[in-house]
Coordinates of C-alpha atoms in Angstrom, one line a residue:
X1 CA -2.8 -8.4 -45.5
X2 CA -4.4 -11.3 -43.1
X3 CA -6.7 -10.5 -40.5
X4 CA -4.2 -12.9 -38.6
X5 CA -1.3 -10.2 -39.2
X6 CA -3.1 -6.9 -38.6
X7 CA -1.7 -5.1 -35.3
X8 CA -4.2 -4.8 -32.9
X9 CA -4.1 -1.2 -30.9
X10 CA -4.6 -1.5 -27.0
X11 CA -6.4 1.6 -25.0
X12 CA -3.9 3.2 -22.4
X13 CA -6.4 3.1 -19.9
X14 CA -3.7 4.8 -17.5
X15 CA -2.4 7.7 -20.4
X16 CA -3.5 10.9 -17.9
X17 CA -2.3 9.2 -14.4
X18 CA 1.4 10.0 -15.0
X19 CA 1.2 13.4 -15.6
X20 CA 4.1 15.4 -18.3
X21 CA 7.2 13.4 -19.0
X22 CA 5.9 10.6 -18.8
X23 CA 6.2 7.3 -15.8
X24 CA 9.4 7.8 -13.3
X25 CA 9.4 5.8 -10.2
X26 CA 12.0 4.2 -8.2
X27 CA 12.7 0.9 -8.6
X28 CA 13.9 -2.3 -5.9
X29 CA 14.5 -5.6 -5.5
X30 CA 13.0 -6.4 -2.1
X31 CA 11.0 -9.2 -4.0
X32 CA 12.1 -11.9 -6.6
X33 CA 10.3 -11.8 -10.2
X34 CA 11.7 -15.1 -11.3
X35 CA 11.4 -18.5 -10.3
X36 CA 14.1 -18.6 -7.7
X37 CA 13.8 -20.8 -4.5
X38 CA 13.7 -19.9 -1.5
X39 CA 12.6 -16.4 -1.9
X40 CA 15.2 -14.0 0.1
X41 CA 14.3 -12.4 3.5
X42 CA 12.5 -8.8 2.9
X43 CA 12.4 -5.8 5.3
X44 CA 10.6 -2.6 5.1
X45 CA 11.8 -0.4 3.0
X46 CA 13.7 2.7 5.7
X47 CA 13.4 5.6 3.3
X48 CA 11.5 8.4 5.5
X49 CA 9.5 11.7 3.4
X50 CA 11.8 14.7 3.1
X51 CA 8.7 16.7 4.2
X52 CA 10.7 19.8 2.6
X53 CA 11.0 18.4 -1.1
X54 CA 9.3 20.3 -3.7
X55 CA 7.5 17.2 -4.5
X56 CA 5.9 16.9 -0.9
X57 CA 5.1 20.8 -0.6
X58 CA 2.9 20.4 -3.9
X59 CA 1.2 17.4 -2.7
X60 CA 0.4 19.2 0.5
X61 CA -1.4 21.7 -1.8
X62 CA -2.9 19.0 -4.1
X63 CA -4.8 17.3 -1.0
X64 CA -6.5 20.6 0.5
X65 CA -7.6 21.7 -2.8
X66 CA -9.1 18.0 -3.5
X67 CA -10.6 18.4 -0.2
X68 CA -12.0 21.9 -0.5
X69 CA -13.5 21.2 -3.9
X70 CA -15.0 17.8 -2.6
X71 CA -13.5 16.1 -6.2
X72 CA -14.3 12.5 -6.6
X73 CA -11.4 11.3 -8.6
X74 CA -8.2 12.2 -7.4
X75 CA -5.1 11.5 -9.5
X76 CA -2.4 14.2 -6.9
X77 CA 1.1 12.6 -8.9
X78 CA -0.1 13.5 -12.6
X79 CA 0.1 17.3 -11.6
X80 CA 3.8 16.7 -10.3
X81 CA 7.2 17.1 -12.4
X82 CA 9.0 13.4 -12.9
X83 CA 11.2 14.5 -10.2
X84 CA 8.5 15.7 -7.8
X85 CA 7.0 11.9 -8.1
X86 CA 10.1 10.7 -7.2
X87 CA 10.3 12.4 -4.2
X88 CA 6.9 10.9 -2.5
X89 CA 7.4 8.2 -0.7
X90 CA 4.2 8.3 1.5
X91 CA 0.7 10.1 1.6
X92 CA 0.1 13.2 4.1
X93 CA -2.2 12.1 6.8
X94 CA -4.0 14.9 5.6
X95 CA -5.7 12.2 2.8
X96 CA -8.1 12.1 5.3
X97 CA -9.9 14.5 5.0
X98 CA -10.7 13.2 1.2
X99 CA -14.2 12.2 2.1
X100 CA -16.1 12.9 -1.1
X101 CA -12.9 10.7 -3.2
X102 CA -14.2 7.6 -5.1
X103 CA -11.2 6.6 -6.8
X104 CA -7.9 7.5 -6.0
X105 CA -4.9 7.4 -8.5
X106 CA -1.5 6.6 -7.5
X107 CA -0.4 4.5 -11.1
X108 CA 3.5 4.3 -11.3
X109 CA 4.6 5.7 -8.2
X110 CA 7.3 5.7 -6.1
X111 CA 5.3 4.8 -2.6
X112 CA 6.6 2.6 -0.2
X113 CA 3.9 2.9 2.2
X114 CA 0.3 4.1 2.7
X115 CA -0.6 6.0 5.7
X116 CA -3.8 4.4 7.9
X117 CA -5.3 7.5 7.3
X118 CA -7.1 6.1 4.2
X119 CA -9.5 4.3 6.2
X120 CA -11.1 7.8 6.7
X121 CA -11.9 8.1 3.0
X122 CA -15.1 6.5 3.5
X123 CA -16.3 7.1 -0.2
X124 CA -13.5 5.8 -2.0
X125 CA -14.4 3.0 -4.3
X126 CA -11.6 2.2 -6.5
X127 CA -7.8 2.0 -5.7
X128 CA -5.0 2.7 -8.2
X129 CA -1.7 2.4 -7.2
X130 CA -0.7 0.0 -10.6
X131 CA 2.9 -0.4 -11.4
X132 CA 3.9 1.3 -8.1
X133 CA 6.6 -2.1 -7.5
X134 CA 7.9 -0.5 -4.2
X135 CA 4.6 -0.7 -2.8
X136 CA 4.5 -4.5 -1.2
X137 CA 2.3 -4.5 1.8
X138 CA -0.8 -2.0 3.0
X139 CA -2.2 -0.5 6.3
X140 CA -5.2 -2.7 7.6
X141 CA -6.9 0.3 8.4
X142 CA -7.9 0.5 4.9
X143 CA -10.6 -2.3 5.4
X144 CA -12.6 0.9 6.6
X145 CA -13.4 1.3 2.9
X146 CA -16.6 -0.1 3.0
X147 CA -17.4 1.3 -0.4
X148 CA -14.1 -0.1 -1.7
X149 CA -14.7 -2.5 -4.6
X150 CA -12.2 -2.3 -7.0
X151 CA -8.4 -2.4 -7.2
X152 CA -5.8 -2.3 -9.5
X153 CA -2.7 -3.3 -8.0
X154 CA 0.7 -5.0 -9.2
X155 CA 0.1 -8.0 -7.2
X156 CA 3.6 -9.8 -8.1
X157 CA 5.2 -7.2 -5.7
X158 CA 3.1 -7.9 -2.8
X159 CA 4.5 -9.5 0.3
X160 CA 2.9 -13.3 0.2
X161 CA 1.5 -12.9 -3.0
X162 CA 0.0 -16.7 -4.6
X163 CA 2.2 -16.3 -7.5
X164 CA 5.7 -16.1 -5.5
X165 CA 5.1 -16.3 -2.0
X166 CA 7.8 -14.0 -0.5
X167 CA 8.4 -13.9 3.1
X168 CA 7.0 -10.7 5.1
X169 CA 9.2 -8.8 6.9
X170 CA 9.8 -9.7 10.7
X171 CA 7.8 -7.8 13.0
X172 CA 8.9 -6.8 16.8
X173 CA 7.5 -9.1 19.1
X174 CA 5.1 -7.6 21.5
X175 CA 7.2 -9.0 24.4
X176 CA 9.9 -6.9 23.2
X177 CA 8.2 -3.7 23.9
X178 CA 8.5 -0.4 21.9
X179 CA 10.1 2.7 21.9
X180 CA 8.2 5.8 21.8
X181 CA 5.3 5.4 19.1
X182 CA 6.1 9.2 17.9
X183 CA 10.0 8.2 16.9
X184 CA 10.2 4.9 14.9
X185 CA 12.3 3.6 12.3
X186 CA 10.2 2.8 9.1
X187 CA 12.8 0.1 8.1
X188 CA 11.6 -1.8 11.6
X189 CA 7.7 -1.3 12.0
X190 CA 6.7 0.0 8.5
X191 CA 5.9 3.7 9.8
X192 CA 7.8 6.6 11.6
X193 CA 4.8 6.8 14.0
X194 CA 2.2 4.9 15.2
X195 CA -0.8 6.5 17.2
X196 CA -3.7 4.4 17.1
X197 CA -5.2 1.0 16.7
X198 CA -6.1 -0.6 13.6
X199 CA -8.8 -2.4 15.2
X200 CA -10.4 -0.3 17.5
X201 CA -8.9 3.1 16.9
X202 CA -8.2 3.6 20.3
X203 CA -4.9 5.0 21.5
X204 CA -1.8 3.2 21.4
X205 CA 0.4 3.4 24.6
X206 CA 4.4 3.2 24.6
X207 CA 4.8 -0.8 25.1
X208 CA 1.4 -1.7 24.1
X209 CA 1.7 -1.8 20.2
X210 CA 1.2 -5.6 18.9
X211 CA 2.3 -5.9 15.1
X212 CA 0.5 -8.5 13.0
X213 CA 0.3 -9.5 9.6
X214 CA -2.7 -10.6 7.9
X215 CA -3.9 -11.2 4.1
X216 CA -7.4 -10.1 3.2
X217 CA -9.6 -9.5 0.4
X218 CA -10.2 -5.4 0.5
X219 CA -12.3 -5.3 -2.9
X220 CA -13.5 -7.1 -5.8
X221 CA -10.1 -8.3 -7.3
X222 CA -7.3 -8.6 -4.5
X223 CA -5.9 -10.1 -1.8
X224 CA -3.9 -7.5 0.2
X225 CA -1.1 -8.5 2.8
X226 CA -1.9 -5.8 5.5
X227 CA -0.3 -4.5 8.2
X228 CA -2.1 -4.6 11.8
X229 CA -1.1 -2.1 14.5
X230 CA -3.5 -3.4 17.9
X231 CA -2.9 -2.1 21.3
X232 CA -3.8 -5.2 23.0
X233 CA -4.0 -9.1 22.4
X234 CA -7.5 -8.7 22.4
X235 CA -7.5 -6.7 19.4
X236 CA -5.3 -9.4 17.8
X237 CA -7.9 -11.8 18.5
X238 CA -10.9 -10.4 17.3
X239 CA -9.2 -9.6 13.6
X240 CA -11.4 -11.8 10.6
X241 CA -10.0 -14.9 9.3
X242 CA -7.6 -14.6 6.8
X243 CA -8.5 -15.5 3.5
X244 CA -8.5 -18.5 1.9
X245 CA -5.1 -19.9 0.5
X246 CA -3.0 -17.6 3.0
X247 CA -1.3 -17.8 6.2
X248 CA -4.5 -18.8 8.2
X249 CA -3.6 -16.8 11.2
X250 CA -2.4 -13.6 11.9
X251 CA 0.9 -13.8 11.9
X252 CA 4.4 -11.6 12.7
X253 CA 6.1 -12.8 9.6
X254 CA 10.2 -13.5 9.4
X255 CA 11.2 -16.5 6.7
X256 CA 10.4 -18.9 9.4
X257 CA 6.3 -18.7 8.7
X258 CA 5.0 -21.5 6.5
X259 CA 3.1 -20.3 3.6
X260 CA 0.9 -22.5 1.0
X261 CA 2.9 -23.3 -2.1
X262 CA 2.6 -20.4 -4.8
X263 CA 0.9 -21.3 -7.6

């Protein structure tokens, strides 16, 4: 036998993140893998948590003991049944209190958002939410991860991404006011509430809320599309530049915004 024609064997770097019975996640098709022009419009995805699953109870349980026991890697979806995974479609708030966390494991889940409460897990350095393809866009608030340097994401199903360029979903105009910021509709404004500001943290009155989009770098590898909540044009204003081969501004997204060519 030829050197040529000997298999080579790959390390499953990801063999303990999926926990018994192997990878089961929810699949969509908000985004377009192929070469298709114009990319269709996209929308938040509207599924809220059923905070009474079995899945979300043991995840309740999984983030105080990570938090009591200060653990630095944290991996809550490979100690949940295939079904229980399925069930998660969001992080507790409570994942703030995961201050001693350096890398945080979320590899083949069914997530369709992240919380803003990871900006409190100052220590994280790593992200992992790989082959989690209902995961498209990310709070802004995770910039606060100044220790954040690596990232392992399935770029090709992020909103804007270089390689496709799909639109990002519409946001409300600011002129268009709110409705109570306790009682949203994910499918409209990417969360079922929204308290504070991504840019300054300060409160967030009824009326007030201004919705951006902007892509940033947020470690070593990526370019993230993140969602901005700011209370006031001010806020809006003093967000960084995007970066380079982007939308250049913030923007409120819709299939009307022009974006560079993929490439």
């Amino acid at each position: 036998m030829s050197e040529e024609s000997v298999p080579q064997v790959f390390t499953n770097h990801w063999a303990d993140a999926v926990g018994p019975g192997g990878p089961s996640r929810d699949l969509c098709t908000c985004i377009a893998y192929t070469s298709t022009r114009p990319q269709r419009a996209t929308r938040f995805h509207p599924e809220r948590q059923d905070t009474a699953a079995p899945g979300w109870i043991r995840l309740l349980e999984l983030v105080e003991q990570a938090a009591a026991d200060r653990r630095e890697v944290f991996k809550p979806l490979a100690e949940l049944t295939p079904e229980q995974r399925r069930q998660i479609v969001t992080l507790p708030p409570a994942i703030a209190g995961l201050t001693s966390v350096k890398h945080l494991v979320l590899y083949g889940s069914s997530l369709v958002r992240i919380p803003p409460e990871i900006g409190a897990m100052r220590s994280l350095e790593e992200f992992t939410p790989h082959t989690s393809y209902r995961l498209h866009w990310f709070p802004y608030e995770i910039t606060r991860c100044r220790n954040l340097r690596r990232s392992t994401v399935s770029t090709r199903a992020l909103y804007g991404n270089y390689k496709r360029r799909p639109p990002f979903p519409p946001l409300r105009p600011a002129t268009a006011g709110t409705p109570a910021l306790g009682d949203l509709d994910p499918g409209v404004g990417g969360a079922t509430e929204i308290r504070t500001c991504s840019v300054c943290d300060q409160h967030i009155g009824a009326g007030n809320l201004r919705q951006v989009w902007i892509s940033r770098w947020t470690s070593g590898a990526d370019v993230l599309p993140l969602l901005v909540n700011a209370c006031s044009a001010a806020c809006v204003e003093a967000l960084p530049a995007p970066a380079e081969g982007y939308v250049p501004v913030p923007h409120t997204g819709g299939p009307g915004v022009e974006q560079p060519p993929p490439r």
